PDB file of C-alpha atoms in Angstrom:
ATOM      1  CA  UNK Z 108      33.977  63.877 -18.830  1.00 51.00           C
ATOM      2  CA  UNK Z 109      32.721  64.413 -15.248  1.00 46.00           C
ATOM      3  CA  UNK Z 110      34.110  67.194 -13.201  1.00 54.00           C
ATOM      4  CA  UNK Z 111      35.430  66.458  -9.739  1.00 50.00           C
ATOM      5  CA  UNK Z 112      32.384  67.981  -8.072  1.00 53.00           C
ATOM      6  CA  UNK Z 113      29.968  66.005 -10.271  1.00 49.00           C
ATOM      7  CA  UNK Z 114      31.900  62.803  -9.601  1.00 44.00           C
ATOM      8  CA  UNK Z 115      31.652  63.357  -5.837  1.00 47.00           C
ATOM      9  CA  UNK Z 116      27.888  63.930  -6.115  1.00 44.00           C
ATOM     10  CA  UNK Z 117      27.313  60.715  -8.107  1.00 44.00           C
ATOM     11  CA  UNK Z 118      29.546  58.708  -5.785  1.00 48.00           C
ATOM     12  CA  UNK Z 119      27.680  59.944  -2.754  1.00 49.00           C
ATOM     13  CA  UNK Z 120      24.385  58.912  -4.333  1.00 50.00           C
ATOM     14  CA  UNK Z 121      25.678  55.425  -5.142  1.00 44.00           C
ATOM     15  CA  UNK Z 122      27.007  55.056  -1.625  1.00 45.00           C
ATOM     16  CA  UNK Z 123      23.612  55.898  -0.175  1.00 49.00           C
ATOM     17  CA  UNK Z 124      21.960  53.307  -2.391  1.00 43.00           C
ATOM     18  CA  UNK Z 125      24.471  50.631  -1.382  1.00 41.00           C
ATOM     19  CA  UNK Z 126      24.131  51.379   2.316  1.00 46.00           C
ATOM     20  CA  UNK Z 127      20.341  51.438   2.273  1.00 44.00           C
ATOM     21  CA  UNK Z 128      18.978  47.999   3.239  1.00 42.00           C
ATOM     22  CA  UNK Z 129      15.454  47.048   2.235  1.00 42.00           C
ATOM     23  CA  UNK Z 130      12.961  47.284   5.126  1.00 40.00           C
ATOM     24  CA  UNK Z 131      10.240  44.635   5.167  1.00 42.00           C
ATOM     25  CA  UNK Z 132       6.705  45.949   5.253  1.00 41.00           C
ATOM     26  CA  UNK Z 133       5.061  45.167   8.588  1.00 45.00           C
ATOM     27  CA  UNK Z 134       1.655  43.580   8.555  1.00 49.00           C
ATOM     28  CA  UNK Z 135      -1.378  45.032  10.283  1.00 56.00           C
ATOM     29  CA  UNK Z 136      -0.537  45.678  13.977  1.00 73.00           C
ATOM     30  CA  UNK Z 137      -1.506  42.818  16.280  1.00 80.00           C
ATOM     31  CA  UNK Z 138      -3.649  45.169  18.383  1.00 86.00           C
ATOM     32  CA  UNK Z 139      -5.804  45.914  15.366  1.00 87.00           C
ATOM     33  CA  UNK Z 140      -6.241  42.235  14.507  1.00 88.00           C
ATOM     34  CA  UNK Z 141      -7.167  41.415  18.109  1.00 92.00           C
ATOM     35  CA  UNK Z 142      -9.729  44.233  18.148  1.00 93.00           C
ATOM     36  CA  UNK Z 143     -11.123  42.974  14.842  1.00 93.00           C
ATOM     37  CA  UNK Z 144     -11.469  39.434  16.222  1.00 95.00           C
ATOM     38  CA  UNK Z 145     -13.176  40.709  19.384  1.00 96.00           C
ATOM     39  CA  UNK Z 146     -15.604  42.822  17.363  1.00 97.00           C
ATOM     40  CA  UNK Z 147     -16.516  39.859  15.145  1.00 96.00           C
ATOM     41  CA  UNK Z 148     -17.073  37.656  18.197  1.00 96.00           C
ATOM     42  CA  UNK Z 149     -19.476  40.155  19.757  1.00 97.00           C
ATOM     43  CA  UNK Z 150     -21.371  40.705  16.494  1.00 97.00           C
ATOM     44  CA  UNK Z 151     -21.750  36.939  16.089  1.00 96.00           C
ATOM     45  CA  UNK Z 152     -23.077  36.758  19.647  1.00 95.00           C
ATOM     46  CA  UNK Z 153     -25.588  39.507  18.863  1.00 96.00           C
ATOM     47  CA  UNK Z 154     -26.734  37.699  15.711  1.00 96.00           C
ATOM     48  CA  UNK Z 155     -27.167  34.437  17.619  1.00 95.00           C
ATOM     49  CA  UNK Z 156     -29.242  36.241  20.272  1.00 95.00           C
ATOM     50  CA  UNK Z 157     -31.419  37.842  17.588  1.00 96.00           C
ATOM     51  CA  UNK Z 158     -30.780  41.405  18.762  1.00 97.00           C
ATOM     52  CA  UNK Z 159     -31.899  44.251  16.519  1.00 97.00           C
ATOM     53  CA  UNK Z 160     -29.345  46.731  15.145  1.00 97.00           C
ATOM     54  CA  UNK Z 161     -26.438  45.812  17.421  1.00 97.00           C
ATOM     55  CA  UNK Z 162     -23.600  48.297  17.908  1.00 97.00           C
ATOM     56  CA  UNK Z 163     -20.246  47.005  19.166  1.00 97.00           C
ATOM     57  CA  UNK Z 164     -17.352  48.925  20.679  1.00 97.00           C
ATOM     58  CA  UNK Z 165     -14.031  47.322  21.639  1.00 96.00           C
ATOM     59  CA  UNK Z 166     -10.718  48.564  23.003  1.00 94.00           C
ATOM     60  CA  UNK Z 167      -7.486  46.690  23.681  1.00 93.00           C
ATOM     61  CA  UNK Z 168      -6.379  47.600  27.205  1.00 88.00           C
ATOM     62  CA  UNK Z 169      -3.326  47.214  29.408  1.00 69.00           C
ATOM     63  CA  UNK Z 170       0.372  47.805  28.845  1.00 57.00           C
ATOM     64  CA  UNK Z 171       2.137  45.359  26.535  1.00 61.00           C
ATOM     65  CA  UNK Z 172       5.571  44.959  25.058  1.00 60.00           C
ATOM     66  CA  UNK Z 173       5.703  45.878  21.353  1.00 62.00           C
ATOM     67  CA  UNK Z 174       4.489  43.015  19.174  1.00 65.00           C
ATOM     68  CA  UNK Z 175       5.889  43.350  15.650  1.00 66.00           C
ATOM     69  CA  UNK Z 176       5.071  40.601  13.177  1.00 72.00           C
ATOM     70  CA  UNK Z 177       5.993  40.639   9.452  1.00 75.00           C
ATOM     71  CA  UNK Z 178       2.869  38.600   8.651  1.00 77.00           C
ATOM     72  CA  UNK Z 179      -0.737  38.839   9.866  1.00 82.00           C
ATOM     73  CA  UNK Z 180      -0.922  37.375  13.367  1.00 84.00           C
ATOM     74  CA  UNK Z 181      -3.261  34.474  14.143  1.00 90.00           C
ATOM     75  CA  UNK Z 182      -5.696  35.585  16.847  1.00 92.00           C
ATOM     76  CA  UNK Z 183      -7.555  33.131  19.093  1.00 93.00           C
ATOM     77  CA  UNK Z 184      -9.984  33.736  21.964  1.00 94.00           C
ATOM     78  CA  UNK Z 185      -8.966  32.543  25.430  1.00 94.00           C
ATOM     79  CA  UNK Z 186     -11.843  33.762  27.591  1.00 95.00           C
ATOM     80  CA  UNK Z 187     -14.903  35.530  26.181  1.00 94.00           C
ATOM     81  CA  UNK Z 188     -17.436  34.891  28.963  1.00 93.00           C
ATOM     82  CA  UNK Z 189     -17.587  38.542  29.956  1.00 94.00           C
ATOM     83  CA  UNK Z 190     -17.588  41.174  27.166  1.00 94.00           C
ATOM     84  CA  UNK Z 191     -16.231  43.772  29.592  1.00 93.00           C
ATOM     85  CA  UNK Z 192     -13.009  41.798  29.991  1.00 94.00           C
ATOM     86  CA  UNK Z 193     -12.152  39.322  27.252  1.00 96.00           C
ATOM     87  CA  UNK Z 194      -8.789  37.664  26.695  1.00 95.00           C
ATOM     88  CA  UNK Z 195      -7.258  36.872  23.322  1.00 95.00           C
ATOM     89  CA  UNK Z 196      -3.863  35.607  22.187  1.00 92.00           C
ATOM     90  CA  UNK Z 197      -1.954  36.586  19.037  1.00 90.00           C
ATOM     91  CA  UNK Z 198       0.570  34.221  17.431  1.00 88.00           C
ATOM     92  CA  UNK Z 199       3.055  35.369  14.803  1.00 84.00           C
ATOM     93  CA  UNK Z 200       3.205  32.600  12.135  1.00 84.00           C
ATOM     94  CA  UNK Z 201       6.585  30.919  11.825  1.00 75.00           C
ATOM     95  CA  UNK Z 202       8.128  32.822  14.732  1.00 74.00           C
ATOM     96  CA  UNK Z 203       9.112  30.686  17.689  1.00 70.00           C
ATOM     97  CA  UNK Z 204       7.862  32.245  20.889  1.00 64.00           C
ATOM     98  CA  UNK Z 205       6.050  34.943  18.933  1.00 75.00           C
ATOM     99  CA  UNK Z 206       2.925  34.834  21.067  1.00 83.00           C
ATOM    100  CA  UNK Z 207       1.327  37.491  23.221  1.00 87.00           C
ATOM    101  CA  UNK Z 208      -1.842  37.818  25.262  1.00 89.00           C
ATOM    102  CA  UNK Z 209      -4.268  40.729  25.013  1.00 92.00           C
ATOM    103  CA  UNK Z 210      -7.124  41.966  27.173  1.00 94.00           C
ATOM    104  CA  UNK Z 211     -10.080  43.508  25.353  1.00 96.00           C
ATOM    105  CA  UNK Z 212     -12.898  45.557  26.840  1.00 96.00           C
ATOM    106  CA  UNK Z 213     -16.062  45.202  24.783  1.00 96.00           C
ATOM    107  CA  UNK Z 214     -19.553  46.663  24.891  1.00 97.00           C
ATOM    108  CA  UNK Z 215     -22.718  45.766  22.948  1.00 97.00           C
ATOM    109  CA  UNK Z 216     -25.840  47.851  22.657  1.00 97.00           C
ATOM    110  CA  UNK Z 217     -28.951  46.831  20.752  1.00 98.00           C
ATOM    111  CA  UNK Z 218     -32.646  47.541  20.401  1.00 98.00           C
ATOM    112  CA  UNK Z 219     -34.304  45.204  22.896  1.00 98.00           C
ATOM    113  CA  UNK Z 220     -37.695  44.848  24.555  1.00 98.00           C
ATOM    114  CA  UNK Z 221     -38.280  46.549  27.890  1.00 98.00           C
ATOM    115  CA  UNK Z 222     -41.400  46.715  30.030  1.00 97.00           C
ATOM    116  CA  UNK Z 223     -43.559  49.735  29.249  1.00 97.00           C
ATOM    117  CA  UNK Z 224     -45.253  49.430  32.638  1.00 95.00           C
ATOM    118  CA  UNK Z 225     -44.939  47.417  35.837  1.00 96.00           C
ATOM    119  CA  UNK Z 226     -45.970  43.788  35.346  1.00 94.00           C
ATOM    120  CA  UNK Z 227     -47.183  41.426  38.064  1.00 93.00           C
ATOM    121  CA  UNK Z 228     -45.848  37.879  38.183  1.00 90.00           C
ATOM    122  CA  UNK Z 229     -47.931  35.243  36.419  1.00 83.00           C
ATOM    123  CA  UNK Z 230     -49.991  37.592  34.266  1.00 84.00           C
ATOM    124  CA  UNK Z 231     -49.967  37.080  30.511  1.00 86.00           C
ATOM    125  CA  UNK Z 232     -47.849  39.680  28.711  1.00 93.00           C
ATOM    126  CA  UNK Z 233     -49.445  41.671  25.882  1.00 94.00           C
ATOM    127  CA  UNK Z 234     -47.783  43.660  23.108  1.00 95.00           C
ATOM    128  CA  UNK Z 235     -48.911  46.903  24.793  1.00 96.00           C
ATOM    129  CA  UNK Z 236     -46.829  45.936  27.853  1.00 97.00           C
ATOM    130  CA  UNK Z 237     -43.602  46.163  25.823  1.00 97.00           C
ATOM    131  CA  UNK Z 238     -41.545  48.803  24.076  1.00 98.00           C
ATOM    132  CA  UNK Z 239     -38.330  48.662  22.045  1.00 97.00           C
ATOM    133  CA  UNK Z 240     -35.347  50.656  23.328  1.00 98.00           C
ATOM    134  CA  UNK Z 241     -31.599  50.732  22.738  1.00 98.00           C
ATOM    135  CA  UNK Z 242     -29.844  49.379  25.803  1.00 97.00           C
ATOM    136  CA  UNK Z 243     -26.412  48.127  26.845  1.00 97.00           C
ATOM    137  CA  UNK Z 244     -26.762  44.332  26.759  1.00 97.00           C
ATOM    138  CA  UNK Z 245     -23.124  43.459  27.416  1.00 95.00           C
ATOM    139  CA  UNK Z 246     -24.112  41.690  30.622  1.00 93.00           C
ATOM    140  CA  UNK Z 247     -27.559  40.498  29.502  1.00 95.00           C
ATOM    141  CA  UNK Z 248     -26.948  37.624  27.060  1.00 94.00           C
ATOM    142  CA  UNK Z 249     -30.586  36.465  27.113  1.00 96.00           C
ATOM    143  CA  UNK Z 250     -32.162  39.854  26.328  1.00 97.00           C
ATOM    144  CA  UNK Z 251     -34.955  39.662  23.733  1.00 97.00           C
ATOM    145  CA  UNK Z 252     -35.763  41.848  20.731  1.00 97.00           C
ATOM    146  CA  UNK Z 253     -38.739  40.053  19.187  1.00 96.00           C
ATOM    147  CA  UNK Z 254     -42.202  40.553  20.693  1.00 96.00           C
ATOM    148  CA  UNK Z 255     -43.352  37.176  19.340  1.00 94.00           C
ATOM    149  CA  UNK Z 256     -41.058  35.490  21.854  1.00 93.00           C
ATOM    150  CA  UNK Z 257     -42.638  37.352  24.778  1.00 95.00           C
ATOM    151  CA  UNK Z 258     -46.322  38.047  24.062  1.00 94.00           C
ATOM    152  CA  UNK Z 259     -48.528  35.393  25.643  1.00 89.00           C
ATOM    153  CA  UNK Z 260     -45.856  34.399  28.152  1.00 91.00           C
ATOM    154  CA  UNK Z 261     -45.813  35.548  31.775  1.00 91.00           C
ATOM    155  CA  UNK Z 262     -43.038  36.634  34.119  1.00 92.00           C
ATOM    156  CA  UNK Z 263     -41.784  34.443  36.945  1.00 90.00           C
ATOM    157  CA  UNK Z 264     -41.602  37.533  39.163  1.00 93.00           C
ATOM    158  CA  UNK Z 265     -42.969  41.052  39.280  1.00 95.00           C
ATOM    159  CA  UNK Z 266     -41.205  43.475  36.939  1.00 96.00           C
ATOM    160  CA  UNK Z 267     -40.837  47.219  37.216  1.00 96.00           C
ATOM    161  CA  UNK Z 268     -41.291  49.536  34.259  1.00 96.00           C
ATOM    162  CA  UNK Z 269     -38.209  49.842  32.071  1.00 96.00           C
ATOM    163  CA  UNK Z 270     -36.723  46.406  32.770  1.00 96.00           C
ATOM    164  CA  UNK Z 271     -35.081  44.522  29.923  1.00 97.00           C
ATOM    165  CA  UNK Z 272     -37.067  41.421  29.020  1.00 97.00           C
ATOM    166  CA  UNK Z 273     -34.903  38.328  29.507  1.00 97.00           C
ATOM    167  CA  UNK Z 274     -35.605  34.784  28.411  1.00 95.00           C
ATOM    168  CA  UNK Z 275     -34.939  33.446  31.911  1.00 94.00           C
ATOM    169  CA  UNK Z 276     -37.770  35.622  33.276  1.00 94.00           C
ATOM    170  CA  UNK Z 277     -40.442  34.029  31.097  1.00 94.00           C
ATOM    171  CA  UNK Z 278     -42.702  31.094  31.735  1.00 91.00           C
ATOM    172  CA  UNK Z 279     -45.910  29.894  30.129  1.00 87.00           C
ATOM    173  CA  UNK Z 280     -48.924  31.590  31.769  1.00 84.00           C
ATOM    174  CA  UNK Z 281     -51.130  29.784  34.286  1.00 84.00           C
ATOM    175  CA  UNK Z 282     -54.310  28.792  32.410  1.00 88.00           C
ATOM    176  CA  UNK Z 283     -56.094  27.099  35.303  1.00 92.00           C
ATOM    177  CA  UNK Z 284     -55.973  28.231  38.912  1.00 91.00           C
ATOM    178  CA  UNK Z 285     -56.653  26.096  41.935  1.00 94.00           C
ATOM    179  CA  UNK Z 286     -60.308  26.207  42.971  1.00 94.00           C
ATOM    180  CA  UNK Z 287     -61.453  27.596  39.627  1.00 94.00           C
ATOM    181  CA  UNK Z 288     -64.318  26.110  37.646  1.00 95.00           C
ATOM    182  CA  UNK Z 289     -63.153  24.327  34.501  1.00 95.00           C
ATOM    183  CA  UNK Z 290     -64.866  22.811  31.483  1.00 94.00           C
ATOM    184  CA  UNK Z 291     -64.093  19.108  31.118  1.00 94.00           C
ATOM    185  CA  UNK Z 292     -64.335  18.219  27.435  1.00 94.00           C
ATOM    186  CA  UNK Z 293     -64.164  14.567  26.380  1.00 90.00           C
ATOM    187  CA  UNK Z 294     -64.078  13.780  22.667  1.00 85.00           C
ATOM    188  CA  UNK Z 295     -64.213  10.633  20.590  1.00 81.00           C
ATOM    189  CA  UNK Z 296     -64.661  11.119  16.877  1.00 80.00           C
ATOM    190  CA  UNK Z 297     -67.744  13.300  16.322  1.00 86.00           C
ATOM    191  CA  UNK Z 298     -68.955  12.830  19.905  1.00 87.00           C
ATOM    192  CA  UNK Z 299     -68.187  15.496  22.482  1.00 87.00           C
ATOM    193  CA  UNK Z 300     -69.282  15.469  26.124  1.00 89.00           C
ATOM    194  CA  UNK Z 301     -68.820  18.513  28.344  1.00 91.00           C
ATOM    195  CA  UNK Z 302     -69.193  18.821  32.090  1.00 92.00           C
ATOM    196  CA  UNK Z 303     -68.103  21.248  34.785  1.00 94.00           C
ATOM    197  CA  UNK Z 304     -65.443  20.539  37.363  1.00 94.00           C
ATOM    198  CA  UNK Z 305     -63.337  22.107  40.074  1.00 96.00           C
ATOM    199  CA  UNK Z 306     -59.573  22.405  39.620  1.00 95.00           C
ATOM    200  CA  UNK Z 307     -57.700  20.975  42.598  1.00 96.00           C
ATOM    201  CA  UNK Z 308     -54.370  22.263  41.252  1.00 95.00           C
ATOM    202  CA  UNK Z 309     -53.110  25.154  39.163  1.00 92.00           C
ATOM    203  CA  UNK Z 310     -51.438  24.479  35.835  1.00 90.00           C
ATOM    204  CA  UNK Z 311     -50.209  25.678  32.462  1.00 87.00           C
ATOM    205  CA  UNK Z 312     -50.846  24.490  28.925  1.00 86.00           C
ATOM    206  CA  UNK Z 313     -50.347  20.713  28.450  1.00 88.00           C
ATOM    207  CA  UNK Z 314     -49.727  20.119  32.158  1.00 92.00           C
ATOM    208  CA  UNK Z 315     -51.587  17.315  33.973  1.00 95.00           C
ATOM    209  CA  UNK Z 316     -53.654  18.319  37.015  1.00 95.00           C
ATOM    210  CA  UNK Z 317     -56.407  16.827  39.182  1.00 95.00           C
ATOM    211  CA  UNK Z 318     -60.007  17.964  38.797  1.00 96.00           C
ATOM    212  CA  UNK Z 319     -63.164  17.028  40.705  1.00 95.00           C
ATOM    213  CA  UNK Z 320     -65.975  16.199  38.286  1.00 93.00           C
ATOM    214  CA  UNK Z 321     -68.998  18.278  39.296  1.00 91.00           C
ATOM    215  CA  UNK Z 322     -71.471  15.655  38.038  1.00 88.00           C
ATOM    216  CA  UNK Z 323     -69.984  12.539  39.672  1.00 90.00           C
ATOM    217  CA  UNK Z 324     -67.841  13.966  42.460  1.00 91.00           C
ATOM    218  CA  UNK Z 325     -64.931  11.816  41.291  1.00 92.00           C
ATOM    219  CA  UNK Z 326     -61.399  13.162  41.100  1.00 94.00           C
ATOM    220  CA  UNK Z 327     -59.884  12.622  37.666  1.00 94.00           C
ATOM    221  CA  UNK Z 328     -56.627  13.515  35.957  1.00 95.00           C
ATOM    222  CA  UNK Z 329     -56.877  15.933  33.065  1.00 95.00           C
ATOM    223  CA  UNK Z 330     -54.662  17.737  30.579  1.00 95.00           C
ATOM    224  CA  UNK Z 331     -54.972  21.519  30.259  1.00 94.00           C
ATOM    225  CA  UNK Z 332     -55.796  22.424  26.657  1.00 93.00           C
ATOM    226  CA  UNK Z 333     -56.789  26.101  26.959  1.00 90.00           C
ATOM    227  CA  UNK Z 334     -57.657  28.717  29.534  1.00 88.00           C
ATOM    228  CA  UNK Z 335     -60.225  27.067  31.832  1.00 92.00           C
ATOM    229  CA  UNK Z 336     -60.565  24.003  29.569  1.00 95.00           C
ATOM    230  CA  UNK Z 337     -59.270  20.479  30.216  1.00 95.00           C
ATOM    231  CA  UNK Z 338     -59.584  16.986  28.761  1.00 94.00           C
ATOM    232  CA  UNK Z 339     -59.611  13.718  30.740  1.00 94.00           C
ATOM    233  CA  UNK Z 340     -56.697  11.345  30.282  1.00 91.00           C
ATOM    234  CA  UNK Z 341     -57.717   8.436  32.541  1.00 76.00           C
ATOM    235  CA  UNK Z 342     -61.380   7.894  31.732  1.00 60.00           C
ATOM    236  CA  UNK Z 343     -62.507   5.995  28.603  1.00 55.00           C
ATOM    237  CA  UNK Z 344     -63.854   8.294  25.940  1.00 44.00           C
ATOM    238  CA  UNK Z 345     -67.574   8.086  25.118  1.00 45.00           C
ATOM    239  CA  UNK Z 346     -68.245   6.135  21.957  1.00 41.00           C
ATOM    240  CA  UNK Z 347     -70.774   7.028  19.281  1.00 41.00           C
ATOM    241  CA  UNK Z 348     -73.834   4.761  19.414  1.00 45.00           C
ATOM    242  CA  UNK Z 349     -73.833   1.987  16.813  1.00 45.00           C
ATOM    243  CA  UNK Z 350     -76.932   0.819  14.948  1.00 47.00           C
ATOM    244  CA  UNK Z 351     -77.844  -2.912  15.395  1.00 49.00           C
ATOM    245  CA  UNK Z 352     -76.925  -5.368  12.665  1.00 48.00           C
TER     246      UNK Z 352
END
């Protein structure tokens, strides 16, 4: 038989159990899910750009009202044009009006190609002209990491040493310059005829330019096939001589 003091102790314990209401476990905070979504977006962007060893940092910024959601929130991007200020929205499933906007500041660094020395415009770029460095590429979406995409190309404008190589800077190099002597090569089967000419226009690989044939003085249209070499596109090709029947 319980004593009065023991009875009071047990009753107090039962009362505490009855008064305690179960508290639902909250899901991962919405801020964390938004940051996770922003990080994935930036890593996907880095993979698409082909950047080497990207490193991403994100932070959710600005003051917000508390956003508690018993289930994982659905996060969607609203504006991701500028990594330094991206906008996302989080929606709590099954909760009417349970939506909130977030601003995320992101930064991407990666190992990208930079100029090892100053480069003049129009000159073919060699592997020795480039070096790989880790740089902030948050605002340089067309930065390049692979030398194969740059070597052999030329820059549209002069570049100073240490500049990040960007796709928009590159253009195929000029293979024929105006006034230069070119080799006109006409082929038909095993027959090949070569003559010298003067380029009347500058051009790049596969471009069509006008050339004055040094032997005939005629101006013909040619296609640039290599540095200083062209092939006629308007004149009939020489045919191999045929033996009589």
